[in-house]
mmCIF file of C-alpha atoms in Angstrom:
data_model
loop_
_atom_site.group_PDB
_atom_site.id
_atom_site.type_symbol
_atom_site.label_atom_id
_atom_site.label_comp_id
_atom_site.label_asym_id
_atom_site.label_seq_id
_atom_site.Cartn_x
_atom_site.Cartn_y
_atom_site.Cartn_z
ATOM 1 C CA UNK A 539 163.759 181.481 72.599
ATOM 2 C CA UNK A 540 164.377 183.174 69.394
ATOM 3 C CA UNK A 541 161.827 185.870 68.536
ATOM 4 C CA UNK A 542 162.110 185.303 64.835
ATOM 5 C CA UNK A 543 158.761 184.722 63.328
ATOM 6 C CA UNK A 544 158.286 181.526 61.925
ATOM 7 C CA UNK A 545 155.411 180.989 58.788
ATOM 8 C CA UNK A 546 153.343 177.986 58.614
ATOM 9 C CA UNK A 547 151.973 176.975 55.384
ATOM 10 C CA UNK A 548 149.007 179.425 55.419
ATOM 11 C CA UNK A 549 151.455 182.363 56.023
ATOM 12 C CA UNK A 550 150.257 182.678 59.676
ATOM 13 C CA UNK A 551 152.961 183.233 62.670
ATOM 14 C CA UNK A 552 153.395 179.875 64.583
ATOM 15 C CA UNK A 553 154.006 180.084 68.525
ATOM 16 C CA UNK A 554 152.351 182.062 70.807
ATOM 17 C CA UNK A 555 155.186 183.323 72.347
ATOM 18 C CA UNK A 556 156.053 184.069 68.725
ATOM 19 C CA UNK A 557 152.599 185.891 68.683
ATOM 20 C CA UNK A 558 153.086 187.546 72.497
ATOM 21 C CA UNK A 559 156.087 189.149 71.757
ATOM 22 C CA UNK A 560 155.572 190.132 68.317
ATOM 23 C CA UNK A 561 152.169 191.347 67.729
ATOM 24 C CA UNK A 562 152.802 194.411 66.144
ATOM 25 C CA UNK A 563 154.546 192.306 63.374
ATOM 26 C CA UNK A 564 151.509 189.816 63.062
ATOM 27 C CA UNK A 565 148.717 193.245 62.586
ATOM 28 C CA UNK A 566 151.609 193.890 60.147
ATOM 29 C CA UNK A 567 151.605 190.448 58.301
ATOM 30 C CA UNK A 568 147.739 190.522 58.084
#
């Protein structure tokens, strides 16, 4: 699996793994 963060349409990280493995990235995002 690729680690890249995707966007959905309301700017929000799709896939949990996505999510798992990147969290400090999503605080980040918000």
């Amino acid at each position: 699996m690729t680690l890249a963060p995707m966007l959905n349409q309301n700017g929000k990280l799709i896939g949990d793994f996505t999510l798992a493995n990147l969290g400090p990235v999503k605080t980040r995002k918000l």
